[in-house]
Amino acid sequence: MVAAAKVADIIITVTGDINVLDHEYLAVIKDGAVIANSGHFNDEINIKALETLATNGIQTIKDFVVEYA
């Protein structure tokens, strides 16, 4: 997953598990990559880890679309 996260342009989680995209993967995702979750809850993406890694800010683009820079 770390190798894939470094080169992926788009990552979509559909596992139903918690923190599939955790800190170790979020830390290596390249700039401009799009991550998304499909399902009822956003538990698959560790949002708290993503927030700590967003050193250049967080911006709501529209409903359900947030940019973490």
mmCIF file of N, CA, C and O in Angstrom:
data_model
loop_
_atom_site.group_PDB
_atom_site.id
_atom_site.type_symbol
_atom_site.label_atom_id
_atom_site.label_comp_id
_atom_site.label_asym_id
_atom_site.label_seq_id
_atom_site.Cartn_x
_atom_site.Cartn_y
_atom_site.Cartn_z
ATOM 1 N N MET A 1 0.830 -1.197 0.000
ATOM 2 C CA MET A 1 0.000 0.000 0.000
ATOM 3 C C MET A 1 0.869 1.253 0.000
ATOM 4 O O MET A 1 0.520 2.226 -0.651
ATOM 5 N N VAL A 2 1.979 1.235 0.717
ATOM 6 C CA VAL A 2 2.857 2.411 0.742
ATOM 7 C C VAL A 2 3.383 2.700 -0.667
ATOM 8 O O VAL A 2 3.388 3.848 -1.105
ATOM 9 N N ALA A 3 3.806 1.673 -1.376
ATOM 10 C CA ALA A 3 4.312 1.859 -2.735
ATOM 11 C C ALA A 3 3.228 2.421 -3.652
ATOM 12 O O ALA A 3 3.491 3.320 -4.452
ATOM 13 N N ALA A 4 2.020 1.912 -3.540
ATOM 14 C CA ALA A 4 0.912 2.389 -4.372
ATOM 15 C C ALA A 4 0.544 3.831 -4.017
ATOM 16 O O ALA A 4 0.283 4.640 -4.901
ATOM 17 N N ALA A 5 0.543 4.159 -2.731
ATOM 18 C CA ALA A 5 0.177 5.508 -2.291
ATOM 19 C C ALA A 5 1.139 6.556 -2.835
ATOM 20 O O ALA A 5 0.737 7.682 -3.112
ATOM 21 N N LYS A 6 2.388 6.189 -3.033
ATOM 22 C CA LYS A 6 3.390 7.136 -3.536
ATOM 23 C C LYS A 6 3.170 7.530 -4.989
ATOM 24 O O LYS A 6 3.582 8.601 -5.405
ATOM 25 N N VAL A 7 2.521 6.683 -5.773
ATOM 26 C CA VAL A 7 2.385 6.946 -7.208
ATOM 27 C C VAL A 7 0.950 7.121 -7.680
ATOM 28 O O VAL A 7 0.720 7.557 -8.814
ATOM 29 N N ALA A 8 -0.023 6.797 -6.857
ATOM 30 C CA ALA A 8 -1.428 6.835 -7.279
ATOM 31 C C ALA A 8 -1.924 8.262 -7.483
ATOM 32 O O ALA A 8 -1.580 9.163 -6.723
ATOM 33 N N ASP A 9 -2.732 8.442 -8.510
ATOM 34 C CA ASP A 9 -3.406 9.721 -8.732
ATOM 35 C C ASP A 9 -4.756 9.741 -8.017
ATOM 36 O O ASP A 9 -5.215 10.791 -7.582
ATOM 37 N N ILE A 10 -5.393 8.571 -7.921
ATOM 38 C CA ILE A 10 -6.699 8.442 -7.279
ATOM 39 C C ILE A 10 -6.698 7.174 -6.425
ATOM 40 O O ILE A 10 -6.282 6.111 -6.889
ATOM 41 N N ILE A 11 -7.160 7.311 -5.174
ATOM 42 C CA ILE A 11 -7.317 6.162 -4.285
ATOM 43 C C ILE A 11 -8.746 6.184 -3.771
ATOM 44 O O ILE A 11 -9.178 7.177 -3.188
ATOM 45 N N ILE A 12 -9.475 5.089 -3.981
ATOM 46 C CA ILE A 12 -10.852 4.985 -3.512
ATOM 47 C C ILE A 12 -10.946 3.764 -2.605
ATOM 48 O O ILE A 12 -10.573 2.669 -3.004
ATOM 49 N N THR A 13 -11.446 3.986 -1.394
ATOM 50 C CA THR A 13 -11.603 2.881 -0.459
ATOM 51 C C THR A 13 -13.043 2.381 -0.505
ATOM 52 O O THR A 13 -13.984 3.164 -0.569
ATOM 53 N N VAL A 14 -13.202 1.074 -0.473
ATOM 54 C CA VAL A 14 -14.524 0.452 -0.483
ATOM 55 C C VAL A 14 -14.539 -0.806 0.386
ATOM 56 O O VAL A 14 -15.288 -1.741 0.125
ATOM 57 N N THR A 15 -13.729 -0.822 1.426
ATOM 58 C CA THR A 15 -13.556 -2.031 2.231
ATOM 59 C C THR A 15 -14.567 -2.176 3.362
ATOM 60 O O THR A 15 -14.845 -3.277 3.793
ATOM 61 N N GLY A 16 -15.047 -1.060 3.905
ATOM 62 C CA GLY A 16 -15.917 -1.112 5.069
ATOM 63 C C GLY A 16 -15.148 -1.237 6.363
ATOM 64 O O GLY A 16 -15.729 -1.338 7.444
ATOM 65 N N ASP A 17 -13.827 -1.224 6.290
ATOM 66 C CA ASP A 17 -12.972 -1.350 7.475
ATOM 67 C C ASP A 17 -12.557 0.036 7.965
ATOM 68 O O ASP A 17 -12.681 1.023 7.254
ATOM 69 N N ILE A 18 -12.023 0.110 9.158
ATOM 70 C CA ILE A 18 -11.623 1.383 9.745
ATOM 71 C C ILE A 18 -10.147 1.680 9.447
ATOM 72 O O ILE A 18 -9.313 0.782 9.452
ATOM 73 N N ASN A 19 -9.865 2.944 9.157
ATOM 74 C CA ASN A 19 -8.509 3.455 8.929
ATOM 75 C C ASN A 19 -7.720 2.661 7.894
ATOM 76 O O ASN A 19 -6.531 2.376 8.074
ATOM 77 N N VAL A 20 -8.347 2.337 6.793
ATOM 78 C CA VAL A 20 -7.650 1.669 5.697
ATOM 79 C C VAL A 20 -6.556 2.603 5.171
ATOM 80 O O VAL A 20 -5.435 2.174 4.908
ATOM 81 N N LEU A 21 -6.897 3.862 5.006
ATOM 82 C CA LEU A 21 -5.891 4.877 4.684
ATOM 83 C C LEU A 21 -5.473 5.521 5.992
ATOM 84 O O LEU A 21 -6.071 6.482 6.458
ATOM 85 N N ASP A 22 -4.434 4.983 6.587
ATOM 86 C CA ASP A 22 -3.952 5.459 7.881
ATOM 87 C C ASP A 22 -2.756 6.392 7.689
ATOM 88 O O ASP A 22 -2.296 6.618 6.568
ATOM 89 N N HIS A 23 -2.242 6.900 8.785
ATOM 90 C CA HIS A 23 -1.173 7.897 8.761
ATOM 91 C C HIS A 23 0.003 7.494 7.876
ATOM 92 O O HIS A 23 0.502 8.300 7.095
ATOM 93 N N GLU A 24 0.457 6.258 7.981
ATOM 94 C CA GLU A 24 1.639 5.843 7.226
ATOM 95 C C GLU A 24 1.419 5.939 5.713
ATOM 96 O O GLU A 24 2.354 6.220 4.965
ATOM 97 N N TYR A 25 0.214 5.735 5.252
ATOM 98 C CA TYR A 25 -0.090 5.840 3.828
ATOM 99 C C TYR A 25 -0.353 7.290 3.433
ATOM 100 O O TYR A 25 0.108 7.751 2.388
ATOM 101 N N LEU A 26 -1.099 7.994 4.264
ATOM 102 C CA LEU A 26 -1.406 9.398 3.981
ATOM 103 C C LEU A 26 -0.143 10.248 3.931
ATOM 104 O O LEU A 26 -0.062 11.213 3.179
ATOM 105 N N ALA A 27 0.856 9.895 4.714
ATOM 106 C CA ALA A 27 2.106 10.660 4.774
ATOM 107 C C ALA A 27 2.891 10.597 3.471
ATOM 108 O O ALA A 27 3.690 11.494 3.182
ATOM 109 N N VAL A 28 2.667 9.575 2.642
ATOM 110 C CA VAL A 28 3.453 9.428 1.412
ATOM 111 C C VAL A 28 2.647 9.687 0.140
ATOM 112 O O VAL A 28 3.194 9.645 -0.958
ATOM 113 N N ILE A 29 1.348 9.956 0.272
ATOM 114 C CA ILE A 29 0.537 10.242 -0.914
ATOM 115 C C ILE A 29 1.062 11.503 -1.580
ATOM 116 O O ILE A 29 1.340 12.502 -0.925
ATOM 117 N N LYS A 30 1.183 11.448 -2.895
ATOM 118 C CA LYS A 30 1.760 12.587 -3.616
ATOM 119 C C LYS A 30 0.795 13.772 -3.656
ATOM 120 O O LYS A 30 -0.431 13.604 -3.563
ATOM 121 N N ASP A 31 1.360 14.965 -3.805
ATOM 122 C CA ASP A 31 0.560 16.178 -3.900
ATOM 123 C C ASP A 31 -0.386 16.095 -5.088
ATOM 124 O O ASP A 31 -0.005 15.638 -6.167
ATOM 125 N N GLY A 32 -1.615 16.513 -4.871
ATOM 126 C CA GLY A 32 -2.608 16.539 -5.931
ATOM 127 C C GLY A 32 -3.404 15.256 -6.086
ATOM 128 O O GLY A 32 -4.334 15.204 -6.883
ATOM 129 N N ALA A 33 -3.044 14.225 -5.346
ATOM 130 C CA ALA A 33 -3.785 12.967 -5.433
ATOM 131 C C ALA A 33 -5.181 13.150 -4.846
ATOM 132 O O ALA A 33 -5.389 13.945 -3.937
ATOM 133 N N VAL A 34 -6.125 12.394 -5.367
ATOM 134 C CA VAL A 34 -7.504 12.425 -4.894
ATOM 135 C C VAL A 34 -7.756 11.144 -4.109
ATOM 136 O O VAL A 34 -7.457 10.058 -4.582
ATOM 137 N N ILE A 35 -8.293 11.301 -2.888
ATOM 138 C CA ILE A 35 -8.704 10.130 -2.121
ATOM 139 C C ILE A 35 -10.198 10.241 -1.854
ATOM 140 O O ILE A 35 -10.734 11.327 -1.664
ATOM 141 N N ALA A 36 -10.866 9.107 -1.889
ATOM 142 C CA ALA A 36 -12.311 9.098 -1.706
ATOM 143 C C ALA A 36 -12.717 7.802 -1.022
ATOM 144 O O ALA A 36 -12.023 6.798 -1.095
ATOM 145 N N ASN A 37 -13.852 7.864 -0.370
ATOM 146 C CA ASN A 37 -14.436 6.696 0.267
ATOM 147 C C ASN A 37 -15.826 6.487 -0.304
ATOM 148 O O ASN A 37 -16.594 7.429 -0.456
ATOM 149 N N SER A 38 -16.136 5.257 -0.620
ATOM 150 C CA SER A 38 -17.468 4.923 -1.086
ATOM 151 C C SER A 38 -18.147 4.082 -0.011
ATOM 152 O O SER A 38 -17.610 3.057 0.392
ATOM 153 N N GLY A 39 -19.262 4.529 0.469
ATOM 154 C CA GLY A 39 -19.952 3.778 1.497
ATOM 155 C C GLY A 39 -20.704 4.700 2.439
ATOM 156 O O GLY A 39 -20.823 5.893 2.208
ATOM 157 N N HIS A 40 -21.166 4.125 3.518
ATOM 158 C CA HIS A 40 -22.015 4.855 4.455
ATOM 159 C C HIS A 40 -21.245 5.782 5.383
ATOM 160 O O HIS A 40 -21.765 6.794 5.824
ATOM 161 N N PHE A 41 -20.014 5.442 5.713
ATOM 162 C CA PHE A 41 -19.249 6.214 6.686
ATOM 163 C C PHE A 41 -17.873 6.533 6.118
ATOM 164 O O PHE A 41 -17.391 5.875 5.211
ATOM 165 N N ASN A 42 -17.231 7.558 6.687
ATOM 166 C CA ASN A 42 -15.892 7.910 6.223
ATOM 167 C C ASN A 42 -14.815 7.323 7.137
ATOM 168 O O ASN A 42 -13.719 7.848 7.233
ATOM 169 N N ASP A 43 -15.100 6.221 7.791
ATOM 170 C CA ASP A 43 -14.158 5.608 8.726
ATOM 171 C C ASP A 43 -12.934 5.014 8.041
ATOM 172 O O ASP A 43 -11.932 4.757 8.690
ATOM 173 N N GLU A 44 -12.999 4.774 6.766
ATOM 174 C CA GLU A 44 -11.885 4.133 6.073
ATOM 175 C C GLU A 44 -10.693 5.056 5.906
ATOM 176 O O GLU A 44 -9.564 4.595 5.787
ATOM 177 N N ILE A 45 -10.927 6.357 5.891
ATOM 178 C CA ILE A 45 -9.860 7.354 5.796
ATOM 179 C C ILE A 45 -9.661 7.949 7.187
ATOM 180 O O ILE A 45 -10.607 8.461 7.789
ATOM 181 N N ASN A 46 -8.445 7.891 7.690
ATOM 182 C CA ASN A 46 -8.136 8.446 9.004
ATOM 183 C C ASN A 46 -8.077 9.971 8.876
ATOM 184 O O ASN A 46 -7.033 10.545 8.581
ATOM 185 N N ILE A 47 -9.223 10.617 9.066
ATOM 186 C CA ILE A 47 -9.344 12.067 8.883
ATOM 187 C C ILE A 47 -8.467 12.828 9.875
ATOM 188 O O ILE A 47 -7.839 13.826 9.514
ATOM 189 N N LYS A 48 -8.386 12.382 11.113
ATOM 190 C CA LYS A 48 -7.550 13.066 12.099
ATOM 191 C C LYS A 48 -6.084 13.062 11.667
ATOM 192 O O LYS A 48 -5.394 14.071 11.784
ATOM 193 N N ALA A 49 -5.596 11.951 11.149
ATOM 194 C CA ALA A 49 -4.218 11.887 10.649
ATOM 195 C C ALA A 49 -4.051 12.813 9.451
ATOM 196 O O ALA A 49 -3.043 13.520 9.337
ATOM 197 N N LEU A 50 -5.034 12.817 8.564
ATOM 198 C CA LEU A 50 -4.985 13.686 7.394
ATOM 199 C C LEU A 50 -4.918 15.150 7.809
ATOM 200 O O LEU A 50 -4.153 15.933 7.249
ATOM 201 N N GLU A 51 -5.695 15.524 8.814
ATOM 202 C CA GLU A 51 -5.677 16.904 9.310
ATOM 203 C C GLU A 51 -4.311 17.283 9.860
ATOM 204 O O GLU A 51 -3.843 18.399 9.645
ATOM 205 N N THR A 52 -3.648 16.378 10.564
ATOM 206 C CA THR A 52 -2.322 16.695 11.116
ATOM 207 C C THR A 52 -1.263 16.803 10.024
ATOM 208 O O THR A 52 -0.281 17.519 10.202
ATOM 209 N N LEU A 53 -1.461 16.129 8.917
ATOM 210 C CA LEU A 53 -0.512 16.177 7.813
ATOM 211 C C LEU A 53 -0.736 17.370 6.889
ATOM 212 O O LEU A 53 0.123 17.704 6.079
ATOM 213 N N ALA A 54 -1.864 18.036 7.011
ATOM 214 C CA ALA A 54 -2.200 19.173 6.148
ATOM 215 C C ALA A 54 -1.522 20.436 6.676
ATOM 216 O O ALA A 54 -2.127 21.246 7.361
ATOM 217 N N THR A 55 -0.269 20.603 6.328
ATOM 218 C CA THR A 55 0.510 21.731 6.851
ATOM 219 C C THR A 55 0.223 23.050 6.138
ATOM 220 O O THR A 55 0.578 24.105 6.636
ATOM 221 N N ASN A 56 -0.427 22.988 4.968
ATOM 222 C CA ASN A 56 -0.743 24.209 4.224
ATOM 223 C C ASN A 56 -2.220 24.550 4.235
ATOM 224 O O ASN A 56 -2.676 25.337 3.415
ATOM 225 N N GLY A 57 -2.972 23.932 5.140
ATOM 226 C CA GLY A 57 -4.362 24.297 5.309
ATOM 227 C C GLY A 57 -5.368 23.265 4.831
ATOM 228 O O GLY A 57 -5.031 22.300 4.154
ATOM 229 N N ILE A 58 -6.605 23.528 5.224
ATOM 230 C CA ILE A 58 -7.738 22.674 4.882
ATOM 231 C C ILE A 58 -8.826 23.591 4.341
ATOM 232 O O ILE A 58 -9.146 24.608 4.953
ATOM 233 N N GLN A 59 -9.370 23.243 3.194
ATOM 234 C CA GLN A 59 -10.374 24.094 2.559
ATOM 235 C C GLN A 59 -11.537 23.244 2.063
ATOM 236 O O GLN A 59 -11.342 22.269 1.344
ATOM 237 N N THR A 60 -12.755 23.644 2.444
ATOM 238 C CA THR A 60 -13.944 22.984 1.926
ATOM 239 C C THR A 60 -14.229 23.533 0.538
ATOM 240 O O THR A 60 -14.426 24.736 0.371
ATOM 241 N N ILE A 61 -14.238 22.664 -0.443
ATOM 242 C CA ILE A 61 -14.482 23.057 -1.827
ATOM 243 C C ILE A 61 -15.982 23.122 -2.096
ATOM 244 O O ILE A 61 -16.482 24.079 -2.681
ATOM 245 N N LYS A 62 -16.701 22.084 -1.677
ATOM 246 C CA LYS A 62 -18.163 22.030 -1.750
ATOM 247 C C LYS A 62 -18.587 20.898 -0.814
ATOM 248 O O LYS A 62 -17.741 20.255 -0.198
ATOM 249 N N ASP A 63 -19.873 20.654 -0.687
ATOM 250 C CA ASP A 63 -20.342 19.578 0.191
ATOM 251 C C ASP A 63 -19.603 18.280 -0.121
ATOM 252 O O ASP A 63 -19.542 17.857 -1.283
ATOM 253 N N PHE A 64 -19.045 17.682 0.913
ATOM 254 C CA PHE A 64 -18.370 16.389 0.816
ATOM 255 C C PHE A 64 -17.070 16.410 0.018
ATOM 256 O O PHE A 64 -16.547 15.350 -0.338
ATOM 257 N N VAL A 65 -16.534 17.585 -0.280
ATOM 258 C CA VAL A 65 -15.241 17.698 -0.975
ATOM 259 C C VAL A 65 -14.363 18.660 -0.182
ATOM 260 O O VAL A 65 -14.677 19.850 -0.070
ATOM 261 N N VAL A 66 -13.287 18.133 0.368
ATOM 262 C CA VAL A 66 -12.385 18.932 1.195
ATOM 263 C C VAL A 66 -10.971 18.775 0.660
ATOM 264 O O VAL A 66 -10.534 17.666 0.339
ATOM 265 N N GLU A 67 -10.269 19.891 0.569
ATOM 266 C CA GLU A 67 -8.867 19.874 0.141
ATOM 267 C C GLU A 67 -7.981 19.972 1.367
ATOM 268 O O GLU A 67 -8.145 20.872 2.190
ATOM 269 N N TYR A 68 -7.063 19.032 1.486
ATOM 270 C CA TYR A 68 -6.058 19.045 2.552
ATOM 271 C C TYR A 68 -4.725 19.298 1.876
ATOM 272 O O TYR A 68 -4.266 18.480 1.087
ATOM 273 N N ALA A 69 -4.124 20.433 2.168
ATOM 274 C CA ALA A 69 -2.872 20.797 1.488
ATOM 275 C C ALA A 69 -1.694 20.737 2.442
ATOM 276 O O ALA A 69 -1.814 20.842 3.620
#
